[in-house]
CSV table of C-alpha atoms in Angstrom, one decimal:
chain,number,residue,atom,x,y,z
A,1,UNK,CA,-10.5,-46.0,-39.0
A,2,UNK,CA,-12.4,-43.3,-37.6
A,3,UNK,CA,-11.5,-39.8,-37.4
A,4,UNK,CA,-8.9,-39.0,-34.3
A,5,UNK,CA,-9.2,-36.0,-32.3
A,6,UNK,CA,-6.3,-34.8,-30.3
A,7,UNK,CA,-6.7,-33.8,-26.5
A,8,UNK,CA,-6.5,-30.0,-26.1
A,9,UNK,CA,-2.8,-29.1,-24.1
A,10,UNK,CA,-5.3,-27.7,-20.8
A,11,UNK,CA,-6.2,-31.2,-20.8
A,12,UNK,CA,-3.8,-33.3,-21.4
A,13,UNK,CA,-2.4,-35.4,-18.9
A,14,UNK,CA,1.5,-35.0,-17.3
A,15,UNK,CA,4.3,-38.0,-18.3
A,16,UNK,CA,4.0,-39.1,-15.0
A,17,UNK,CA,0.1,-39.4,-15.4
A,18,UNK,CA,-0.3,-40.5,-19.4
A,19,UNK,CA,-2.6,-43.1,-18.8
A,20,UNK,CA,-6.8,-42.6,-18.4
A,21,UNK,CA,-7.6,-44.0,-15.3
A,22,UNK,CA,-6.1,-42.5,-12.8
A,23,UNK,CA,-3.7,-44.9,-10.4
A,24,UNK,CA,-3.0,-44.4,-6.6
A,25,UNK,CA,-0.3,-42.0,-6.8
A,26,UNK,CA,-2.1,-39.4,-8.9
A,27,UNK,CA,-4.3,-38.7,-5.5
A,28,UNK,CA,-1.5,-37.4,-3.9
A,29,UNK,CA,-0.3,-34.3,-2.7
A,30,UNK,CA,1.2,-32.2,-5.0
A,31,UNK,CA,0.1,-34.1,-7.7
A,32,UNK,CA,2.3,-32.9,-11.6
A,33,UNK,CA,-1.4,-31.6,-13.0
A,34,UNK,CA,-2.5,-29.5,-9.7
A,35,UNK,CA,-0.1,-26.6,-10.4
A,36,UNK,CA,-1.3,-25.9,-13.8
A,37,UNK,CA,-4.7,-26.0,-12.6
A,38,UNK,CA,-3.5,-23.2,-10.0
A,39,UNK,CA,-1.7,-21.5,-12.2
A,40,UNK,CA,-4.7,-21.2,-14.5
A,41,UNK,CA,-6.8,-19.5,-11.5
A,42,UNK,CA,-4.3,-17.5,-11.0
A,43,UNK,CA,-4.0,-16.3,-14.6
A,44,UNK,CA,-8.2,-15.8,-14.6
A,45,UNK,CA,-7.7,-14.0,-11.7
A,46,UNK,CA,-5.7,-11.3,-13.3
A,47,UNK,CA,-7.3,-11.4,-16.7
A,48,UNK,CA,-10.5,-9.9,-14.6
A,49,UNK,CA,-8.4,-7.3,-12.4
A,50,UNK,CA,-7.0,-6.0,-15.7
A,51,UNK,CA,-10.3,-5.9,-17.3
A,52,UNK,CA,-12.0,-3.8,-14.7
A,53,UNK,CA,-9.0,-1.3,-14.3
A,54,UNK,CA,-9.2,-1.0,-18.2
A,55,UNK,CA,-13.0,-0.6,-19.1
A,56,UNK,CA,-14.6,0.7,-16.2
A,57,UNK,CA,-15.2,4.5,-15.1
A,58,UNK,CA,-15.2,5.7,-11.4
A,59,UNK,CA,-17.6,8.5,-12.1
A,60,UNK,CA,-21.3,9.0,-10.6
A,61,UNK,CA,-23.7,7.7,-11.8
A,62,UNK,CA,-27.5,8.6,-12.1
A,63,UNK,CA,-29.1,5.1,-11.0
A,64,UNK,CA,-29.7,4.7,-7.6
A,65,UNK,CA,-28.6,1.2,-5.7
A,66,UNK,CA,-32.1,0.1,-5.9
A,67,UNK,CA,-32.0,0.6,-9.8
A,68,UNK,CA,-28.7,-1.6,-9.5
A,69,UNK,CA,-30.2,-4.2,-7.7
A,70,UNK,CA,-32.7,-5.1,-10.2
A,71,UNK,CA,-30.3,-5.4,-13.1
A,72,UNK,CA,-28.0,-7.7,-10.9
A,73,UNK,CA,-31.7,-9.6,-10.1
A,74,UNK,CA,-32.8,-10.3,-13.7
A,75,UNK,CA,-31.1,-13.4,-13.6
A,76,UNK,CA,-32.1,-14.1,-10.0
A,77,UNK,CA,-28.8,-14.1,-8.7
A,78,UNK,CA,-28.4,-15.4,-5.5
A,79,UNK,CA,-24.3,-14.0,-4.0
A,80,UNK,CA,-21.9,-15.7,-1.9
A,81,UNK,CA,-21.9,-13.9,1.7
A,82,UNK,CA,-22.9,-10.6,0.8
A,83,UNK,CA,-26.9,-9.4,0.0
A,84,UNK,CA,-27.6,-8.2,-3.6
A,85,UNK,CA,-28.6,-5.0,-2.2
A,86,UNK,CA,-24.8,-4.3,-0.1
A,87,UNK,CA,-23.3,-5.3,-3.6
A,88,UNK,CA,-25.4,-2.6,-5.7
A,89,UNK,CA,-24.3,-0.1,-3.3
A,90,UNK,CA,-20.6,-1.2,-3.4
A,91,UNK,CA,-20.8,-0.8,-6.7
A,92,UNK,CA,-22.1,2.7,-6.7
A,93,UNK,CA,-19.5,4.2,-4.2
A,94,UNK,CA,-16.7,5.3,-6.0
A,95,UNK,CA,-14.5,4.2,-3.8
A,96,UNK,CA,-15.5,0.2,-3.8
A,97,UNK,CA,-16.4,0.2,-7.3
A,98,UNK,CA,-13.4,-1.8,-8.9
A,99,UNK,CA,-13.7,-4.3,-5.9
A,100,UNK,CA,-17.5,-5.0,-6.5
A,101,UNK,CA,-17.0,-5.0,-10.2
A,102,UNK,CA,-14.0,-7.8,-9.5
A,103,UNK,CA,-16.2,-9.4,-7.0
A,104,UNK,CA,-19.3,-9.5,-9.7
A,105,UNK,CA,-17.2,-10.7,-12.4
A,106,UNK,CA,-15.5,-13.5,-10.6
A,107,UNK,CA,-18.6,-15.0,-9.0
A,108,UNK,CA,-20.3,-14.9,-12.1
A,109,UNK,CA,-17.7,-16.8,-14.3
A,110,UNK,CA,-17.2,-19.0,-11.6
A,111,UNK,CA,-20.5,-20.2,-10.4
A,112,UNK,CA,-21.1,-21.3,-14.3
A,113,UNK,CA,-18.3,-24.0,-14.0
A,114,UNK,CA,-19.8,-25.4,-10.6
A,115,UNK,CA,-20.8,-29.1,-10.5
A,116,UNK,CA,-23.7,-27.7,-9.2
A,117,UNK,CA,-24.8,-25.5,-11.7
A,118,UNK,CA,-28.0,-25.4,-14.1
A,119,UNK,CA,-27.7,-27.2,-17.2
A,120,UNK,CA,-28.7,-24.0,-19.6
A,121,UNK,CA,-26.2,-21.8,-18.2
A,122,UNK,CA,-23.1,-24.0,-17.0
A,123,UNK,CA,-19.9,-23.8,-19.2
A,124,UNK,CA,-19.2,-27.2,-18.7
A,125,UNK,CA,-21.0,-30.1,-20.7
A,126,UNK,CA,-24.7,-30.0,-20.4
A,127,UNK,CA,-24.9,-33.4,-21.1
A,128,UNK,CA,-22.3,-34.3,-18.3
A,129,UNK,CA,-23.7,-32.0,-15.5
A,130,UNK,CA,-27.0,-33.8,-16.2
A,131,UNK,CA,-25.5,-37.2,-15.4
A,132,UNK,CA,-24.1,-35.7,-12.3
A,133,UNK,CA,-27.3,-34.7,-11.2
A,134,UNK,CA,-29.1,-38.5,-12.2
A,135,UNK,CA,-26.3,-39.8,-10.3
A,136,UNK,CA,-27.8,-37.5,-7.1
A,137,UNK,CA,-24.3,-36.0,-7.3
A,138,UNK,CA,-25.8,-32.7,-7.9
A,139,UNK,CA,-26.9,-31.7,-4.4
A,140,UNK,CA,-23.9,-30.5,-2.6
A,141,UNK,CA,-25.1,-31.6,0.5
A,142,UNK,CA,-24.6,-35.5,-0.6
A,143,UNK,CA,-21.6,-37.4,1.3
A,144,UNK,CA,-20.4,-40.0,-1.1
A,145,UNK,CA,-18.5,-43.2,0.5
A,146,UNK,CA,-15.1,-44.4,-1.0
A,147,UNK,CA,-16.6,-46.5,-3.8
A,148,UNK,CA,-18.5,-43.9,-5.1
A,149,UNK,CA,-16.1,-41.3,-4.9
A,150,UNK,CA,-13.1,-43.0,-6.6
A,151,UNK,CA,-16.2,-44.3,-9.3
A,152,UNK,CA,-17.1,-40.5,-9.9
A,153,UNK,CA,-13.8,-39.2,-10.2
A,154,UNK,CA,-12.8,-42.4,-12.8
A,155,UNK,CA,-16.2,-41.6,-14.1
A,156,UNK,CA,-15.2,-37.7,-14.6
A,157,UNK,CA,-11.8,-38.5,-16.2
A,158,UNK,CA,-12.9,-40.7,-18.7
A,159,UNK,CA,-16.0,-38.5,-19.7
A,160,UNK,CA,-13.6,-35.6,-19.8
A,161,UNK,CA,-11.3,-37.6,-22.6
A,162,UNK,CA,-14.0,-38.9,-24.6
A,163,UNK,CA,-15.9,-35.7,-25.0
A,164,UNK,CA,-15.7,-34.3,-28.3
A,165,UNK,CA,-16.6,-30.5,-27.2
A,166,UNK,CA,-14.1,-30.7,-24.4
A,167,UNK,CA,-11.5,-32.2,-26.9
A,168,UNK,CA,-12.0,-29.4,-29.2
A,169,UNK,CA,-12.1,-25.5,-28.9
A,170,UNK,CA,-15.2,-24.1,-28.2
A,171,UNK,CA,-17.6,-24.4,-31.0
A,172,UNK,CA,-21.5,-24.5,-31.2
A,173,UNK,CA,-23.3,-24.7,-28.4
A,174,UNK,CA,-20.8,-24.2,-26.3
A,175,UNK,CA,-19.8,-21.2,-27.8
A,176,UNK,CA,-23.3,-20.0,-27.8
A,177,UNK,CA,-22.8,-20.5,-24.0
A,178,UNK,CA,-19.9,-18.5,-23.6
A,179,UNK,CA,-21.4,-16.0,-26.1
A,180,UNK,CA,-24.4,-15.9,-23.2
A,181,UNK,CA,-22.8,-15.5,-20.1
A,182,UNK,CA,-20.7,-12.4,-21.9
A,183,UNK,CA,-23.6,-10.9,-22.8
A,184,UNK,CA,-25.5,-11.3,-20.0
A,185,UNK,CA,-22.4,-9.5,-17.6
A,186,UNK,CA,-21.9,-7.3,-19.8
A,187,UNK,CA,-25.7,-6.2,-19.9
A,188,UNK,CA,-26.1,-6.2,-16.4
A,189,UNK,CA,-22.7,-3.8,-15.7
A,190,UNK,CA,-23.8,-1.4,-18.8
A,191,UNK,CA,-23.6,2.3,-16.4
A,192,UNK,CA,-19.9,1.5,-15.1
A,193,UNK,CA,-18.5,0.8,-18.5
A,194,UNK,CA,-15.8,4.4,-19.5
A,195,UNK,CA,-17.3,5.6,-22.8
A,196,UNK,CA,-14.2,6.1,-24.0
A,197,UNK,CA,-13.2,2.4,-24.0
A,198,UNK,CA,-14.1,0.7,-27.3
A,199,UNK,CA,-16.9,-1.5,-27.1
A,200,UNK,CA,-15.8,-4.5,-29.2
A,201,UNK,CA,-12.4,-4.4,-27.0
A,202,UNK,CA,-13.9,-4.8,-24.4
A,203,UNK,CA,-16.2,-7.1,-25.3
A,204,UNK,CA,-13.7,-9.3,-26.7
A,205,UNK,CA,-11.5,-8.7,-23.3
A,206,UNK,CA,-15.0,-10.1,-21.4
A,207,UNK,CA,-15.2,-13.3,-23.8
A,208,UNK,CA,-11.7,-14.2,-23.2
A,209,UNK,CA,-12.5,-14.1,-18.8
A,210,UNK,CA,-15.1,-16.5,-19.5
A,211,UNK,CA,-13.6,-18.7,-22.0
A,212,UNK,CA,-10.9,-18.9,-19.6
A,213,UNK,CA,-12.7,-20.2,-17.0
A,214,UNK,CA,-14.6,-22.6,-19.1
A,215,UNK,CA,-10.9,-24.1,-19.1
A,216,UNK,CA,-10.3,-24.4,-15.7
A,217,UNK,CA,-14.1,-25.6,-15.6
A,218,UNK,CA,-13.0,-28.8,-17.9
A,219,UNK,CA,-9.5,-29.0,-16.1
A,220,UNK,CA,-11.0,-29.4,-12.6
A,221,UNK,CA,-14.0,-31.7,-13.9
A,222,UNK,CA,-11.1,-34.2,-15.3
A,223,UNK,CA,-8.6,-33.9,-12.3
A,224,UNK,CA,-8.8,-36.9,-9.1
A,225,UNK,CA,-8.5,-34.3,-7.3
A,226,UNK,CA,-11.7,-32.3,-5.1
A,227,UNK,CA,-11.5,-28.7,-5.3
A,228,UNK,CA,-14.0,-25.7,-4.5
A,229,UNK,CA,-13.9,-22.0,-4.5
A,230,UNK,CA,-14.0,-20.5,-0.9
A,231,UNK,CA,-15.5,-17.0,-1.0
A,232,UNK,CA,-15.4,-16.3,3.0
A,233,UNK,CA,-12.4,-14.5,3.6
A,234,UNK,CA,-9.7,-16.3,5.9
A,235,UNK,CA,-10.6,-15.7,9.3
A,236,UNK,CA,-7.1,-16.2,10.0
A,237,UNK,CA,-6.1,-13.5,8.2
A,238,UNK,CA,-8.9,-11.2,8.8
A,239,UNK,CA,-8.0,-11.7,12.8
A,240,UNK,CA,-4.5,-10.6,11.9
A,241,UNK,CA,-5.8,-7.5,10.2
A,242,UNK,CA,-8.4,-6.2,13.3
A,243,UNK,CA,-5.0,-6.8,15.2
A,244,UNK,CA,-3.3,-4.7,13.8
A,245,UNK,CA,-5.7,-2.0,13.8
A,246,UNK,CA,-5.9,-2.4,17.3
A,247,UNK,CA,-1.9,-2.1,17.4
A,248,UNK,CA,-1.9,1.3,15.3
A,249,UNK,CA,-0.8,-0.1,12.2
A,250,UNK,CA,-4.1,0.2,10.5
A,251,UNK,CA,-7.4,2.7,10.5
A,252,UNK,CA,-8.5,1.9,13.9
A,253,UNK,CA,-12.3,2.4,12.4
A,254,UNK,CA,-12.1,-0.4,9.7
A,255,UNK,CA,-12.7,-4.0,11.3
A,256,UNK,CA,-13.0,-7.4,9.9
A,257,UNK,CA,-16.0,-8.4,11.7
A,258,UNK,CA,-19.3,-6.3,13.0
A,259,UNK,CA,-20.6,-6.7,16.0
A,260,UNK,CA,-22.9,-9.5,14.9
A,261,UNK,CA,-19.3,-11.3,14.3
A,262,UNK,CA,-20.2,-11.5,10.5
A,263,UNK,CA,-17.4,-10.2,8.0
A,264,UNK,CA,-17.6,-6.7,7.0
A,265,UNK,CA,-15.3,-7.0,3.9
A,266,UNK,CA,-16.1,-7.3,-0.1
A,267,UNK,CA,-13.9,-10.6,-1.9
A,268,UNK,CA,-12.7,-9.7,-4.8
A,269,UNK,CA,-11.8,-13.4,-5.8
A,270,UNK,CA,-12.4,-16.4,-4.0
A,271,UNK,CA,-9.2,-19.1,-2.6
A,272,UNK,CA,-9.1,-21.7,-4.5
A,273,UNK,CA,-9.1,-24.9,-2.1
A,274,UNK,CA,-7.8,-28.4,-2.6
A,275,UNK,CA,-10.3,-30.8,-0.7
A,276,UNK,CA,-8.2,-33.9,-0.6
A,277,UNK,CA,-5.4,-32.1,1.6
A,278,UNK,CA,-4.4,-29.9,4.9
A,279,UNK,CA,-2.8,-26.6,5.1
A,280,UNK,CA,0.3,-27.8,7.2
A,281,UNK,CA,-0.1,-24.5,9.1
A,282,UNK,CA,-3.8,-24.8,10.4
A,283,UNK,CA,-4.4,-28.1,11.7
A,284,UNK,CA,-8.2,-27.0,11.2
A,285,UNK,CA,-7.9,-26.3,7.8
A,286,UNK,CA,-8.1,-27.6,3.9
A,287,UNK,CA,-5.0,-26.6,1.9
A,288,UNK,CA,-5.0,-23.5,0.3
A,289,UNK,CA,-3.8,-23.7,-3.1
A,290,UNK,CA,-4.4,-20.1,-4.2
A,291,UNK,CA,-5.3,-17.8,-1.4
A,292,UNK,CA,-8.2,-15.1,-2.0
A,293,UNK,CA,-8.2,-11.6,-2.6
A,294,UNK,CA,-10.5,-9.2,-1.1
A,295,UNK,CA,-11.0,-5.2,0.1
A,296,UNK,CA,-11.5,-4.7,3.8
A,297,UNK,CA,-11.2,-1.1,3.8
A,298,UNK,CA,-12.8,1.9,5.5
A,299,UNK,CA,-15.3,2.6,3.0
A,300,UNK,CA,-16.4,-1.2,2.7
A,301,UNK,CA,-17.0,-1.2,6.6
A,302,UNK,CA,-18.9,1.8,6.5
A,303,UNK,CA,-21.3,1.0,3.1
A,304,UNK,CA,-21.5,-2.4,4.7
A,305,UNK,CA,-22.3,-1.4,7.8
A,306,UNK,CA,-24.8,1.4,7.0
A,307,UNK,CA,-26.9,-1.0,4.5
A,308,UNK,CA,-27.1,-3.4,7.2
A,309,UNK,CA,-28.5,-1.2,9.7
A,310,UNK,CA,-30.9,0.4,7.7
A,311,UNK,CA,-32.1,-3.4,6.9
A,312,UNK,CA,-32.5,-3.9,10.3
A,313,UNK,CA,-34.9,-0.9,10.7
A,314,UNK,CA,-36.9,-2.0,7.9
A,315,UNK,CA,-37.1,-5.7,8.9
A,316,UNK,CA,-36.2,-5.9,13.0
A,317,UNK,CA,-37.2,-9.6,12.9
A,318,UNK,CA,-35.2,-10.4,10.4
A,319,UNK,CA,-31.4,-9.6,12.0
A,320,UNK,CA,-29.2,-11.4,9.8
A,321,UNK,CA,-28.5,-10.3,5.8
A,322,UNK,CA,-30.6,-13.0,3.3
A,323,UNK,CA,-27.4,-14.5,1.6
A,324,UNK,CA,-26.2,-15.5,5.2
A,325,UNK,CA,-28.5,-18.5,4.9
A,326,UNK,CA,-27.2,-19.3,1.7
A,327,UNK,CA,-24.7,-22.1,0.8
A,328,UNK,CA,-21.6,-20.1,-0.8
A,329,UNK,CA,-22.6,-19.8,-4.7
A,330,UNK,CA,-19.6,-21.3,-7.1
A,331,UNK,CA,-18.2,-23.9,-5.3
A,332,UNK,CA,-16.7,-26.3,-7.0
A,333,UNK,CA,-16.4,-30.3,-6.4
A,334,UNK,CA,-16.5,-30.0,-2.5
A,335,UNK,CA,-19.5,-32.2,-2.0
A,336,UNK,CA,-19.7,-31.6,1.5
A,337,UNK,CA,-20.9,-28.1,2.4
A,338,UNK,CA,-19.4,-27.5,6.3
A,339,UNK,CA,-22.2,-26.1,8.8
A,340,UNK,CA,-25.2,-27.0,6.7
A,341,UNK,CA,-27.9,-28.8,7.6
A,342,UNK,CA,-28.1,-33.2,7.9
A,343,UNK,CA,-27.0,-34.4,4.5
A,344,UNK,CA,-28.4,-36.5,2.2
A,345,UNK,CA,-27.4,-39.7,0.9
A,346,UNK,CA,-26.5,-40.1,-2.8
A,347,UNK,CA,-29.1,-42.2,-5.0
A,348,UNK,CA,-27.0,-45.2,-5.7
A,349,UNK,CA,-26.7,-46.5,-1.8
């Protein structure tokens, strides 16, 4: 008999769900395992809100934005609805700092535990996001049909329970991942950390926000569920807000959207949204399983709206901000990407 290895409690299955292949009923709404997976996010999400409040200053600093920008472009970062250079000057201004630094944070953990991601920096298994990508499941333009979904999502469950180095704890190379991406955030926000913090606390503190999402990475890889990471503020909500401003009961000079209709806030952590389902109270839209977090306060609007009108005078053909082209970076196994251009077909029709 060969040596056993027991499946890690993040992974492991509810009673009503025991066996491998998952059955009819596990696609369900409100399926036992989608709460822990939301409850996870929601547990990451607080683990990097405490971090920044704990181990960053809100002082000046002597870099300029464009000095900031080139740090957050060594890894040729592309951001989710916001330009590299309004982020570096978020992060600047005292008072958006702790939101940019959330904002930086989150996206970076999470775009690393994308189906989508590159096999050298993803903190799921290499080996598993390069069979997604022979399948031609790695383009998230591709529209499956029914018989390949259900196939990749039996495929992704099994793969998920026979996996030695999702079975275990981190160890080897996928430590050495984890080890990467820590280093490589905490490299690039080296002139906001508070000297006064100790270093290996807060590099430990860092390693734990991306272990943690490496688990949520494995626990929405294994799940029959679809899920992805919205990082465009509801517009339901945003609409609310400018109403209220209008009412009174807000800054009147702080709006959601610029004139160009484009949102003029910063998200500090994306929604977490449930592909497979509606939100009972917008017959438009997917369910909402965690909403998002974000800052749209005076200061945002006005460093937002100042960087984009300076961009303008510099490049008057070119109107709207680079990452507005851009698919939204971290999403997660939504493998239809809404207002993009004709998608393509998967490899195995």
């Amino acid at each position: 008999m060969g040596n056993t290895t027991s499946t890690p409690k993040h992974l492991q299955r509810s009673d009503k769900t025991k066996s491998v292949i998952f059955t009819f009923e596990d696609y369900t709404n409100d399926a036992p395992d989608d709460e822990k997976i939301g409850r996870e996010v929601g547990a990451l999400q607080t683990m990097i809100s405490d971090h920044v409040r704990d181990y960053f200053h809100d002082q000046q600093i002597q870099r300029s934005p464009e000095d900031i920008e080139k740090a957050l472009l060594r890894e040729r970062e592309g951001f989710p609805t916001l330009s590299s250079i309004e982020i570096s000057h978020l992060l600047c201004d005292i008072r958006t700092r702790r939101s940019a630094l959330n904002f930086f944070i989150s996206h970076m953990v999470i775009k690393n535990i994308s189906f989508f991601g590159h096999k050298t920096h993803t903190l799921l298994s290499p080996g598993a996001l390069g069979c997604i990508s022979e399948f031609g499941f790695g383009d998230p333009q591709v529209i499956l049909t029914e018989e390949e979904e259900a196939a990749f999502t039996q495929w992704r469950a099994i793969t998920a329970h026979l996996s030695p180095k999702i079975q275990k704890r981190p160890r080897g190379s996928q430590n050495a991942r984890i080890d990467r991406l820590t280093n490589i955030i905490d490299e690039t926000l080296v002139n906001f950390y508070d000297p006064a913090k100790d270093n290996a606390e807060r590099l430990q503190s860092l390693r734990g926000i991306v272990e943690k999402a490496g688990v949520i990475g494995e626990m929405i890889f294994a799940s029959p569920s679809r899920w992805k990471f919205d990082w465009h503020a509801s517009r339901r909500d945003l609409r609310s807000r400018d109403r209220r401003s209008k009412e009174g009961k807000s800054q009147p000079d702080s709006q959601a959207f610029d004139r160009e209709g484009r949102a003029v806030v910063i998200v500090l952590f994306p929604a977490l949204v449930q592909m497979d389902t509606k939100d009972l109270d917008d017959k438009h839209g997917q369910r909402r399983t965690r909403r998002g977090d974000y800052d749209g306060t005076a200061a945002v609007f006005e460093i937002l709206k100042e960087v984009r009108q300076f961009s303008q005078l510099e490049n008057p053909q070119n109107q709207q901000p680079e990452q507005q082209q851009s698919k939204p970076a971290g999403s997660h196994p939504s493998l239809v990407a809404p207002g993009g251009p004709e998608p393509r077909q998967s490899k195995l029709l």
